[in-house]
GROMACS .gro file of N, CA, C and O in nm:
model
  200
    1MET      N    1  -3.732  12.939  -6.297
    1MET     CA    2  -3.791  12.832  -6.375
    1MET      C    3  -3.889  12.888  -6.478
    1MET      O    4  -3.892  12.842  -6.590
    2LEU      N    5  -3.967  12.985  -6.438
    2LEU     CA    6  -4.063  13.042  -6.532
    2LEU      C    7  -3.995  13.120  -6.643
    2LEU      O    8  -4.048  13.129  -6.754
    3SER      N    9  -3.877  13.174  -6.615
    3SER     CA   10  -3.806  13.247  -6.721
    3SER      C   11  -3.760  13.153  -6.832
    3SER      O   12  -3.759  13.191  -6.949
    4ILE      N   13  -3.726  13.030  -6.795
    4ILE     CA   14  -3.686  12.932  -6.896
    4ILE      C   15  -3.805  12.898  -6.985
    4ILE      O   16  -3.792  12.890  -7.108
    5LEU      N   17  -3.922  12.880  -6.925
    5LEU     CA   18  -4.041  12.851  -7.003
    5LEU      C   19  -4.079  12.968  -7.093
    5LEU      O   20  -4.119  12.949  -7.208
    6LYS      N   21  -4.063  13.089  -7.041
    6LYS     CA   22  -4.093  13.208  -7.121
    6LYS      C   23  -3.997  13.219  -7.239
    6LYS      O   24  -4.039  13.249  -7.351
    7GLU      N   25  -3.869  13.190  -7.217
    7GLU     CA   26  -3.772  13.195  -7.326
    7GLU      C   27  -3.801  13.089  -7.432
    7GLU      O   28  -3.789  13.115  -7.552
    8LEU      N   29  -3.840  12.969  -7.389
    8LEU     CA   30  -3.876  12.865  -7.484
    8LEU      C   31  -3.997  12.905  -7.567
    8LEU      O   32  -3.999  12.886  -7.689
    9LEU      N   33  -4.097  12.962  -7.502
    9LEU     CA   34  -4.216  13.006  -7.573
    9LEU      C   35  -4.183  13.120  -7.670
    9LEU      O   36  -4.231  13.121  -7.784
   10ASP      N   37  -4.100  13.213  -7.628
   10ASP     CA   38  -4.059  13.322  -7.717
   10ASP      C   39  -3.982  13.268  -7.838
   10ASP      O   40  -4.001  13.313  -7.951
   11TYR      N   41  -3.896  13.170  -7.815
   11TYR     CA   42  -3.819  13.109  -7.924
   11TYR      C   43  -3.913  13.044  -8.026
   11TYR      O   44  -3.897  13.061  -8.146
   12VAL      N   45  -4.012  12.970  -7.974
   12VAL     CA   46  -4.106  12.902  -8.063
   12VAL      C   47  -4.184  13.002  -8.147
   12VAL      O   48  -4.204  12.984  -8.267
   13ILE      N   49  -4.227  13.110  -8.085
   13ILE     CA   50  -4.307  13.209  -8.156
   13ILE      C   51  -4.223  13.288  -8.256
   13ILE      O   52  -4.263  13.307  -8.372
   14VAL      N   53  -4.105  13.334  -8.215
   14VAL     CA   54  -4.023  13.417  -8.303
   14VAL      C   55  -3.969  13.337  -8.421
   14VAL      O   56  -3.972  13.382  -8.536
   15ARG      N   57  -3.923  13.215  -8.395
   15ARG     CA   58  -3.865  13.133  -8.502
   15ARG      C   59  -3.969  13.053  -8.579
   15ARG      O   60  -3.935  12.981  -8.672
   16LYS      N   61  -4.095  13.061  -8.537
   16LYS     CA   62  -4.205  12.988  -8.599
   16LYS      C   63  -4.180  12.838  -8.603
   16LYS      O   64  -4.204  12.771  -8.701
   17LYS      N   65  -4.132  12.785  -8.491
   17LYS     CA   66  -4.109  12.642  -8.475
   17LYS      C   67  -4.226  12.581  -8.399
   17LYS      O   68  -4.211  12.528  -8.289
   18TYR      N   69  -4.344  12.586  -8.457
   18TYR     CA   70  -4.465  12.543  -8.389
   18TYR      C   71  -4.469  12.393  -8.364
   18TYR      O   72  -4.546  12.346  -8.282
   19ILE      N   73  -4.387  12.317  -8.434
   19ILE     CA   74  -4.382  12.172  -8.413
   19ILE      C   75  -4.326  12.138  -8.275
   19ILE      O   76  -4.348  12.029  -8.224
   20LEU      N   77  -4.256  12.230  -8.213
   20LEU     CA   78  -4.198  12.205  -8.081
   20LEU      C   79  -4.301  12.210  -7.969
   20LEU      O   80  -4.278  12.155  -7.861
   21ILE      N   81  -4.415  12.274  -7.991
   21ILE     CA   82  -4.514  12.289  -7.885
   21ILE      C   83  -4.567  12.154  -7.835
   21ILE      O   84  -4.566  12.130  -7.715
   22PRO      N   85  -4.609  12.061  -7.922
   22PRO     CA   86  -4.655  11.932  -7.871
   22PRO      C   87  -4.545  11.853  -7.802
   22PRO      O   88  -4.569  11.785  -7.702
   23ILE      N   89  -4.424  11.864  -7.853
   23ILE     CA   90  -4.311  11.792  -7.791
   23ILE      C   91  -4.287  11.844  -7.650
   23ILE      O   92  -4.268  11.767  -7.556
   24LEU      N   93  -4.287  11.975  -7.635
   24LEU     CA   94  -4.265  12.035  -7.503
   24LEU      C   95  -4.379  12.000  -7.407
   24LEU      O   96  -4.355  11.976  -7.288
   25LEU      N   97  -4.502  11.997  -7.458
   25LEU     CA   98  -4.615  11.962  -7.372
   25LEU      C   99  -4.606  11.817  -7.324
   25LEU      O  100  -4.632  11.789  -7.207
   26ILE      N  101  -4.570  11.727  -7.411
   26ILE     CA  102  -4.557  11.586  -7.371
   26ILE      C  103  -4.446  11.569  -7.270
   26ILE      O  104  -4.462  11.496  -7.170
   27LEU      N  105  -4.334  11.634  -7.291
   27LEU     CA  106  -4.225  11.627  -7.194
   27LEU      C  107  -4.267  11.683  -7.059
   27LEU      O  108  -4.232  11.628  -6.954
   28ALA      N  109  -4.342  11.791  -7.059
   28ALA     CA  110  -4.388  11.850  -6.934
   28ALA      C  111  -4.485  11.757  -6.862
   28ALA      O  112  -4.478  11.741  -6.740
   29ILE      N  113  -4.575  11.694  -6.937
   29ILE     CA  114  -4.671  11.602  -6.875
   29ILE      C  115  -4.599  11.483  -6.813
   29ILE      O  116  -4.630  11.443  -6.700
   30PHE      N  117  -4.504  11.425  -6.886
   30PHE     CA  118  -4.429  11.312  -6.830
   30PHE      C  119  -4.349  11.354  -6.707
   30PHE      O  120  -4.339  11.280  -6.609
   31GLY      N  121  -4.291  11.474  -6.711
   31GLY     CA  122  -4.216  11.522  -6.595
   31GLY      C  123  -4.304  11.540  -6.473
   31GLY      O  124  -4.267  11.501  -6.362
   32ILE      N  125  -4.422  11.596  -6.493
   32ILE     CA  126  -4.516  11.615  -6.382
   32ILE      C  127  -4.563  11.480  -6.329
   32ILE      O  128  -4.573  11.460  -6.207
   33LEU      N  129  -4.590  11.384  -6.418
   33LEU     CA  130  -4.632  11.251  -6.375
   33LEU      C  131  -4.526  11.183  -6.290
   33LEU      O  132  -4.556  11.122  -6.187
   34ILE      N  133  -4.402  11.194  -6.331
   34ILE     CA  134  -4.293  11.130  -6.256
   34ILE      C  135  -4.278  11.194  -6.119
   34ILE      O  136  -4.260  11.125  -6.018
   35VAL      N  137  -4.288  11.325  -6.112
   35VAL     CA  138  -4.272  11.393  -5.983
   35VAL      C  139  -4.389  11.362  -5.890
   35VAL      O  140  -4.370  11.336  -5.770
   36LEU      N  141  -4.510  11.361  -5.943
   36LEU     CA  142  -4.627  11.340  -5.857
   36LEU      C  143  -4.644  11.196  -5.810
   36LEU      O  144  -4.701  11.173  -5.705
   37THR      N  145  -4.596  11.100  -5.887
   37THR     CA  146  -4.618  10.959  -5.852
   37THR      C  147  -4.491  10.894  -5.800
   37THR      O  148  -4.476  10.773  -5.809
   38GLN      N  149  -4.404  10.972  -5.743
   38GLN     CA  150  -4.272  10.922  -5.707
   38GLN      C  151  -4.274  10.821  -5.593
   38GLN      O  152  -4.184  10.750  -5.576
   39GLY      N  153  -4.364  10.808  -5.513
   39GLY     CA  154  -4.360  10.710  -5.406
   39GLY      C  155  -4.483  10.622  -5.405
   39GLY      O  156  -4.513  10.559  -5.305
   40THR      N  157  -4.552  10.617  -5.514
   40THR     CA  158  -4.678  10.545  -5.517
   40THR      C  159  -4.667  10.415  -5.593
   40THR      O  160  -4.563  10.380  -5.646
   41ALA      N  161  -4.777  10.346  -5.600
   41ALA     CA  162  -4.781  10.217  -5.670
   41ALA      C  163  -4.778  10.236  -5.822
   41ALA      O  164  -4.757  10.141  -5.895
   42PHE      N  165  -4.799  10.358  -5.870
   42PHE     CA  166  -4.799  10.382  -6.014
   42PHE      C  167  -4.659  10.398  -6.072
   42PHE      O  168  -4.642  10.394  -6.193
   43ALA      N  169  -4.561  10.416  -5.987
   43ALA     CA  170  -4.425  10.441  -6.034
   43ALA      C  171  -4.373  10.331  -6.127
   43ALA      O  172  -4.314  10.363  -6.231
   44PRO      N  173  -4.388  10.202  -6.096
   44PRO     CA  174  -4.336  10.100  -6.189
   44PRO      C  175  -4.400  10.107  -6.327
   44PRO      O  176  -4.335  10.079  -6.427
   45PHE      N  177  -4.526  10.145  -6.335
   45PHE     CA  178  -4.593  10.153  -6.464
   45PHE      C  179  -4.543  10.271  -6.546
   45PHE      O  180  -4.534  10.263  -6.668
   46ILE      N  181  -4.512  10.380  -6.479
   46ILE     CA  182  -4.462  10.497  -6.549
   46ILE      C  183  -4.320  10.473  -6.599
   46ILE      O  184  -4.285  10.509  -6.711
   47TYR      N  185  -4.238  10.406  -6.520
   47TYR     CA  186  -4.101  10.384  -6.560
   47TYR      C  187  -4.090  10.283  -6.673
   47TYR      O  188  -3.990  10.280  -6.744
   48THR      N  189  -4.192  10.199  -6.697
   48THR     CA  190  -4.187  10.108  -6.810
   48THR      C  191  -4.208  10.183  -6.941
   48THR      O  192  -4.173  10.131  -7.047
   49ILE      N  193  -4.264  10.302  -6.937
   49ILE     CA  194  -4.279  10.383  -7.059
   49ILE      C  195  -4.143  10.419  -7.115
   49ILE      O  196  -4.122  10.421  -7.234
   50PHE      N  197  -4.049  10.445  -7.027
   50PHE     CA  198  -3.917  10.485  -7.069
   50PHE      C  199  -3.828  10.365  -7.084
   50PHE      O  200  -3.719  10.368  -7.121
   0.00000   0.00000   0.00000
């Protein structure tokens, strides 16, 4: 899993696609939120975002 993140970071740096950094961070935050709140009362509120 960490190798995928390293490859993405290398791609962003080498190709100078710095606009991808905020997009990747937002996707990571949403992914972590979904995993952490999977059985709680917050789940319906998170799923309404999508």
